[in-house]
mmCIF file of C-alpha atoms in Angstrom:
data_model
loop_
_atom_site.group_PDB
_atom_site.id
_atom_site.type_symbol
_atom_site.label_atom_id
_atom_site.label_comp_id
_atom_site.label_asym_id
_atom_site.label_seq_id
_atom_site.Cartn_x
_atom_site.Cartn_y
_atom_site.Cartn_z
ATOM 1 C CA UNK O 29 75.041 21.756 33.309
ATOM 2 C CA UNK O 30 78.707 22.966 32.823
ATOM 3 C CA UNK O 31 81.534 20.777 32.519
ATOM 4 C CA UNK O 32 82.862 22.080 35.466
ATOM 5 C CA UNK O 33 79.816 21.129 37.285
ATOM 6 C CA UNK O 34 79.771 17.817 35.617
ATOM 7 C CA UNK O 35 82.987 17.084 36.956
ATOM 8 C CA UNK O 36 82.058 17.681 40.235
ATOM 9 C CA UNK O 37 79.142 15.280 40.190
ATOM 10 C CA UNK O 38 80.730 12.623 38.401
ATOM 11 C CA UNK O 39 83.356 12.157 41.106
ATOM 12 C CA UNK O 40 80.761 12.742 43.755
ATOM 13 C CA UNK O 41 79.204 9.547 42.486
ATOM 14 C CA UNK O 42 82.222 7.258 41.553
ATOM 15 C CA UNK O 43 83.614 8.579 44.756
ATOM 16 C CA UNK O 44 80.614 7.147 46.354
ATOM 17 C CA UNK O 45 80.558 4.235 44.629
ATOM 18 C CA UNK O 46 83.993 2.382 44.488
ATOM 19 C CA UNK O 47 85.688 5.183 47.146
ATOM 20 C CA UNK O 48 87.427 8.231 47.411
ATOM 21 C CA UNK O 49 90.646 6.319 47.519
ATOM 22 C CA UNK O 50 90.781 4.313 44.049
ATOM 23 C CA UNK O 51 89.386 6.958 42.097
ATOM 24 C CA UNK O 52 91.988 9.095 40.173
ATOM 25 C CA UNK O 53 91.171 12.464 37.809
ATOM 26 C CA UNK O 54 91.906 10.044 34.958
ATOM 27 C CA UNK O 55 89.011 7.435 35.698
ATOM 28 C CA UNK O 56 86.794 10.621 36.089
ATOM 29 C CA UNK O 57 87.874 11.529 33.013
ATOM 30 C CA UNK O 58 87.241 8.375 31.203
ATOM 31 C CA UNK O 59 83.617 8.130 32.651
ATOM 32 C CA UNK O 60 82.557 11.448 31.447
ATOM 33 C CA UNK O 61 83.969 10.469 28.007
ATOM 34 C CA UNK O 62 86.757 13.583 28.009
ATOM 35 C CA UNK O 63 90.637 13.587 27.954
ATOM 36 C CA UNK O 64 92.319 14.647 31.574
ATOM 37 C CA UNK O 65 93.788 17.421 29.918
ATOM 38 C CA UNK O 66 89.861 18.408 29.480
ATOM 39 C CA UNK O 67 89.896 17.739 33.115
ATOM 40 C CA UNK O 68 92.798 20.011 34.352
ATOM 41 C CA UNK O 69 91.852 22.867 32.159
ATOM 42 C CA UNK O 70 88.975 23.356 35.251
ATOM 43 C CA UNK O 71 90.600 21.753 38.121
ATOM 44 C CA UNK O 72 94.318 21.158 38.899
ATOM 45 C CA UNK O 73 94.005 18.080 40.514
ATOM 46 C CA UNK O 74 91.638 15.622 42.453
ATOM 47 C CA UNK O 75 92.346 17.589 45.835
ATOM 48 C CA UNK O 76 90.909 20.736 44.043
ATOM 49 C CA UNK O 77 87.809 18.573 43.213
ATOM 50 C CA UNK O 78 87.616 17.624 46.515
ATOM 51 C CA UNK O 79 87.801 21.278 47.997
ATOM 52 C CA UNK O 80 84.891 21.774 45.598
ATOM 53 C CA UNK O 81 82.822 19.448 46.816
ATOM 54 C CA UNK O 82 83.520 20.077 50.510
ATOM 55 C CA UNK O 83 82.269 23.760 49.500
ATOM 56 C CA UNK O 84 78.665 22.131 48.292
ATOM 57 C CA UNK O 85 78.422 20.009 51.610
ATOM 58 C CA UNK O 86 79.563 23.430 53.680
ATOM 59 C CA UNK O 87 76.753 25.384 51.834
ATOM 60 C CA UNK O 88 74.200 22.495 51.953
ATOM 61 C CA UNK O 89 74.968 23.107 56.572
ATOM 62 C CA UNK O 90 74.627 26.957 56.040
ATOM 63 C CA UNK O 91 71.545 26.773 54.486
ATOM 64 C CA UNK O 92 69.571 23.931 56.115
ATOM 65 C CA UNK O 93 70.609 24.428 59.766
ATOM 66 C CA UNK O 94 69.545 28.226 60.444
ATOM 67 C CA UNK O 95 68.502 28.461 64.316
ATOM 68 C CA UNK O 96 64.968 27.524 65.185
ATOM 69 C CA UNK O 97 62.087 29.837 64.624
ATOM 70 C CA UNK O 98 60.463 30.398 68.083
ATOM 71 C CA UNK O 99 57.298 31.131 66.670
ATOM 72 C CA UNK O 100 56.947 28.094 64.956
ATOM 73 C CA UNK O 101 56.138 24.818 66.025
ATOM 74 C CA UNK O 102 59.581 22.861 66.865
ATOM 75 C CA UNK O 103 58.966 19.319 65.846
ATOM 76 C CA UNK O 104 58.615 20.257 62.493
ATOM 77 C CA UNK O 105 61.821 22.556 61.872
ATOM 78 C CA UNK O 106 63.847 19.120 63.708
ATOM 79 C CA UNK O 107 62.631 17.249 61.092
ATOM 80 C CA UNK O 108 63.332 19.317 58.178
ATOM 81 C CA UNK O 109 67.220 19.406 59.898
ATOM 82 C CA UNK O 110 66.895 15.315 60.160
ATOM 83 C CA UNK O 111 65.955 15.051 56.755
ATOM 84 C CA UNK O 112 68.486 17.419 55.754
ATOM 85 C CA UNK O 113 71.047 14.895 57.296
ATOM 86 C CA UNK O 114 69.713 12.431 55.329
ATOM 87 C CA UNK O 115 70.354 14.453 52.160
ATOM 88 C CA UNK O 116 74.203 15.069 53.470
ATOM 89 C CA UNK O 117 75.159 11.955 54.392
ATOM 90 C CA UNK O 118 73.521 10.316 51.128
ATOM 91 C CA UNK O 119 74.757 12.543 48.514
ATOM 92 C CA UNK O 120 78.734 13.247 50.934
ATOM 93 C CA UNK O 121 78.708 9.504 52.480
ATOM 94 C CA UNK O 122 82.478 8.659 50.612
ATOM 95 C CA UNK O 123 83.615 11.861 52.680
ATOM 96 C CA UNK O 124 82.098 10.455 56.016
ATOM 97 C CA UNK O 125 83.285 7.031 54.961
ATOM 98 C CA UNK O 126 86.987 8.066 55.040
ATOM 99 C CA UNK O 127 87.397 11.310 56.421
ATOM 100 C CA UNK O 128 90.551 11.017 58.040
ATOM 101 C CA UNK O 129 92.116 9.929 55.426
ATOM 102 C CA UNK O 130 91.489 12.258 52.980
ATOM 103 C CA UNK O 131 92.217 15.247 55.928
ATOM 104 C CA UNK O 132 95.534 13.528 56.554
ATOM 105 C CA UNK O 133 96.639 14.452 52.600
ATOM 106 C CA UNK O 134 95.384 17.807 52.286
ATOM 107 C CA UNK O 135 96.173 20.167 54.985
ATOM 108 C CA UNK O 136 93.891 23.659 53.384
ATOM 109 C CA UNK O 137 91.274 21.083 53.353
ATOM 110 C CA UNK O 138 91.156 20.374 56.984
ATOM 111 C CA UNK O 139 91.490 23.929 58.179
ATOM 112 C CA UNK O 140 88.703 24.678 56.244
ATOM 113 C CA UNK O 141 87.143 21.495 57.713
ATOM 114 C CA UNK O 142 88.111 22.694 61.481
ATOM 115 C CA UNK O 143 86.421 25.922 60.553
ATOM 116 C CA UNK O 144 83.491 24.913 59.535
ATOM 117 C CA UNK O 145 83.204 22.177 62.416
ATOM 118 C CA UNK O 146 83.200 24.801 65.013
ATOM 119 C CA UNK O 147 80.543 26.752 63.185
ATOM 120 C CA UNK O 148 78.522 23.225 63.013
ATOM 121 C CA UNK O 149 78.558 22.339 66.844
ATOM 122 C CA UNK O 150 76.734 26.278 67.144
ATOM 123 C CA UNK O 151 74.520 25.283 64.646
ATOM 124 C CA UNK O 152 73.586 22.164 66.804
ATOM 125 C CA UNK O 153 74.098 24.315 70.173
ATOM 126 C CA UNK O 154 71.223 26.315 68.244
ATOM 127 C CA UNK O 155 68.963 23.472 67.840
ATOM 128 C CA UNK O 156 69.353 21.846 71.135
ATOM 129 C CA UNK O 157 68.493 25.175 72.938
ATOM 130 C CA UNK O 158 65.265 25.362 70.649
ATOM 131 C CA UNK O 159 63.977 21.904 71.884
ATOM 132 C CA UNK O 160 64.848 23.106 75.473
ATOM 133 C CA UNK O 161 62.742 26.620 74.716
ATOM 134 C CA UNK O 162 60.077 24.480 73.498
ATOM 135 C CA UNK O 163 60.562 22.253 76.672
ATOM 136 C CA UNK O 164 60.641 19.293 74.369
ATOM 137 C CA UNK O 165 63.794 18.570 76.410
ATOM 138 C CA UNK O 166 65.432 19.549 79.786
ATOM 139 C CA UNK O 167 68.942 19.942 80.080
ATOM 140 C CA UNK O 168 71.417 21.490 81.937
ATOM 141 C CA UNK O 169 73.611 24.595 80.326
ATOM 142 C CA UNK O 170 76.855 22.644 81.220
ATOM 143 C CA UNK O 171 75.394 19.572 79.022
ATOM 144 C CA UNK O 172 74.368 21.749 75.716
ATOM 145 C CA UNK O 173 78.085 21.438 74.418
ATOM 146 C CA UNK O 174 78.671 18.136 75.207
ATOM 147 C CA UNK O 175 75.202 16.833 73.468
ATOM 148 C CA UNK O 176 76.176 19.054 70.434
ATOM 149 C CA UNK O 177 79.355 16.739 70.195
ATOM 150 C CA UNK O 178 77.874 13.634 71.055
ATOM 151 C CA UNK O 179 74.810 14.696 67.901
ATOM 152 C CA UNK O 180 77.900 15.286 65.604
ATOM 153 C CA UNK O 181 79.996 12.232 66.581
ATOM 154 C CA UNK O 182 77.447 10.359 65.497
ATOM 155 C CA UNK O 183 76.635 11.524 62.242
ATOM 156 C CA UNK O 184 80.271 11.842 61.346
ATOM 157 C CA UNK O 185 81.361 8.403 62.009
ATOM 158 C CA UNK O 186 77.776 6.111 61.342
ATOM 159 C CA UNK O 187 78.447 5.799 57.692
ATOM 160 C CA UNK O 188 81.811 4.129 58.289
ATOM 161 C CA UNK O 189 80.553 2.211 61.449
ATOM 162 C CA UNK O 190 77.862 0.371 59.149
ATOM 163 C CA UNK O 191 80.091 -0.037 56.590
ATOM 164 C CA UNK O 192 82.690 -1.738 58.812
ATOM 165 C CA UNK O 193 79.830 -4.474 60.245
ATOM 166 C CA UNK O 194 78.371 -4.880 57.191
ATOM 167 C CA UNK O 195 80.025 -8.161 55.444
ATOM 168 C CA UNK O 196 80.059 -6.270 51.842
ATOM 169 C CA UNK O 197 81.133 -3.449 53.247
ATOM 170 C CA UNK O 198 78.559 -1.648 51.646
ATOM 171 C CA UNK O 199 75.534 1.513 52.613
ATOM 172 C CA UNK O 200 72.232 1.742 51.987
ATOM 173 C CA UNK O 201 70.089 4.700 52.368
ATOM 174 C CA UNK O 202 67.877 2.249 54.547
ATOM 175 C CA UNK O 203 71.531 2.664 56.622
ATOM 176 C CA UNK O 204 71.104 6.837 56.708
ATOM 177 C CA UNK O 205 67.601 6.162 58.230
ATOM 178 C CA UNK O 206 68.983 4.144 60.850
ATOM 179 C CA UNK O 207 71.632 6.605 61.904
ATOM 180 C CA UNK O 208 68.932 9.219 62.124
ATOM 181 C CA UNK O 209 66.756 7.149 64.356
ATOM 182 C CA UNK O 210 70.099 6.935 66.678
ATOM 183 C CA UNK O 211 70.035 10.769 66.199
ATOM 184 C CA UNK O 212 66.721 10.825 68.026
ATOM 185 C CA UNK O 213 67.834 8.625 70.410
ATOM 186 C CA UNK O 214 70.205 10.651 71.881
ATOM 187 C CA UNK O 215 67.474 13.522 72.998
ATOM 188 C CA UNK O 216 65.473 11.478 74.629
ATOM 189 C CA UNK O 217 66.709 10.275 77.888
ATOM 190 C CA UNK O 218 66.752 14.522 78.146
ATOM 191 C CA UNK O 219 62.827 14.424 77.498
ATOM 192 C CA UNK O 220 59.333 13.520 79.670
ATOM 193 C CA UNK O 221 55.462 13.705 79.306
ATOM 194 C CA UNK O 222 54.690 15.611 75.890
ATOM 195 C CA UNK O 223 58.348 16.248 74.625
ATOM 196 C CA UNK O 224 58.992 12.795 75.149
ATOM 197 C CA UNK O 225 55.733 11.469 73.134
ATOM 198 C CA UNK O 226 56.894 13.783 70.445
ATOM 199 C CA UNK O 227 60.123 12.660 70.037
ATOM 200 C CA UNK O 228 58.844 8.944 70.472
ATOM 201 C CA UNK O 229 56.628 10.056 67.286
ATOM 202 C CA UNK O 230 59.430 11.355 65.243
ATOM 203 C CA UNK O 231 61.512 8.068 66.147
ATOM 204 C CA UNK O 232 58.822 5.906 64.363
ATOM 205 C CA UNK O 233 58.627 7.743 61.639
ATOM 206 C CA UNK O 234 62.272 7.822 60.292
ATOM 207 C CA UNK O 235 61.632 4.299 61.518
ATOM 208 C CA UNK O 236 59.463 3.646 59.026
ATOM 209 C CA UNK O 237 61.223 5.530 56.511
ATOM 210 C CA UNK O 238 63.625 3.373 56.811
ATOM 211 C CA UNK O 239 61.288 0.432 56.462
ATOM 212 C CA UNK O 240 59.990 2.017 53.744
ATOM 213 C CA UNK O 241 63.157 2.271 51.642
ATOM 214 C CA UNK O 242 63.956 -1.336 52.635
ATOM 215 C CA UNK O 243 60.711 -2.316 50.984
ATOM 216 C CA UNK O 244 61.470 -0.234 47.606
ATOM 217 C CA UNK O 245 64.850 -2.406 47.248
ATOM 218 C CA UNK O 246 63.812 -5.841 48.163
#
């Protein structure tokens, strides 16, 4: 692995860790074991590292979230996008965690967040309208938008929501499982008969994924 790359994953991890906020280029530095002059020579500050990483988490969304196969069967393709979520929201959870802030201090960041925001509701458009091909749900045209939102909203802002009613003020990955199962949630008041037993299935088991990883810790 490059330094560069190094870089990039230390401060994904202390970022993660203690918080975007209190982490400077020098305590990266210092935990890799190089000077900050090491540092600059591949990034100019920390909001170029951050840039960086919001590249990683924008390719990690182009690659996993490609429109459903209509050939194929659909439960499986939603769960390889759910556990792709997990994956994002594990490995990005600092950016989830305070998102507004770090928007609010880097303007080129958050156009480039905007952009790729309005590329990710499509992407979800996408996925709705391949449950409602498979008639796993029913839904009106006029509500495909709106559910997109509501799907994002909720990934975007459980990280900090759990971390805010949790008295250590601290995530889990047993937390990532229970947004997912939320995730779920929100499709099926849209589903009945078969679609509904499916998604009833795939509730359980993130459910006991999450179970699962709750076990592995204790």
């Amino acid at each position: 692995m490059s330094t560069k790359d190094k870089i990039i994953q230390t401060s994904i991890a202390l970022f993660n860790q203690y918080g975007e906020r209190t982490i400077t280029t020098n305590h990266i530095a210092s935990e890799m074991g190089i000077s900050p002059g090491n540092l600059y020579y591949h990034f100019k500050n920390k909001e170029d590292i951050l840039r960086h990483i919001f590249g990683l988490y924008k390719t990690h969304l182009q690659d996993n979230f490609t429109p459903m196969d209509k050939n194929l069967d659909v439960m499986p393709q939603l769960a390889g996008y759910l556990d792709s979520l997990v994956e994002l929201m594990w490995r990005f959870n600092f950016f989830y965690n305070n998102l507004t802030d770090i928007l609010s201090r880097d303007k080129e960041l958050k156009a480039q967040y905007l952009e790729q925001q309005t590329q990710l509701v499509e992407q979800v458009v996408a996925v709705i309208n391949g449950l409602k091909y498979a008639e796993v749900i029913v839904i009106d045209e006029s509500d495909i938008v709106e559910l997109a939102h509501m799907v994002k909203l909720t990934v975007s802002f459980w990280t900090p929501y759990v971390k805010a009613h949790s008295e250590e003020s601290t995530l889990t990955k047993q937390d990532i499982f229970g947004g997912i199962v939320k995730v779920i949630l929100l499709f099926k008041p849209y589903s009945h008969g078969a679609g509904l037993e499916q998604l009833k299935q795939l509730q359980q088991e993130y459910s006991n994924k999450q179970l699962e990883v709750a076990q592995a810790v204790a």
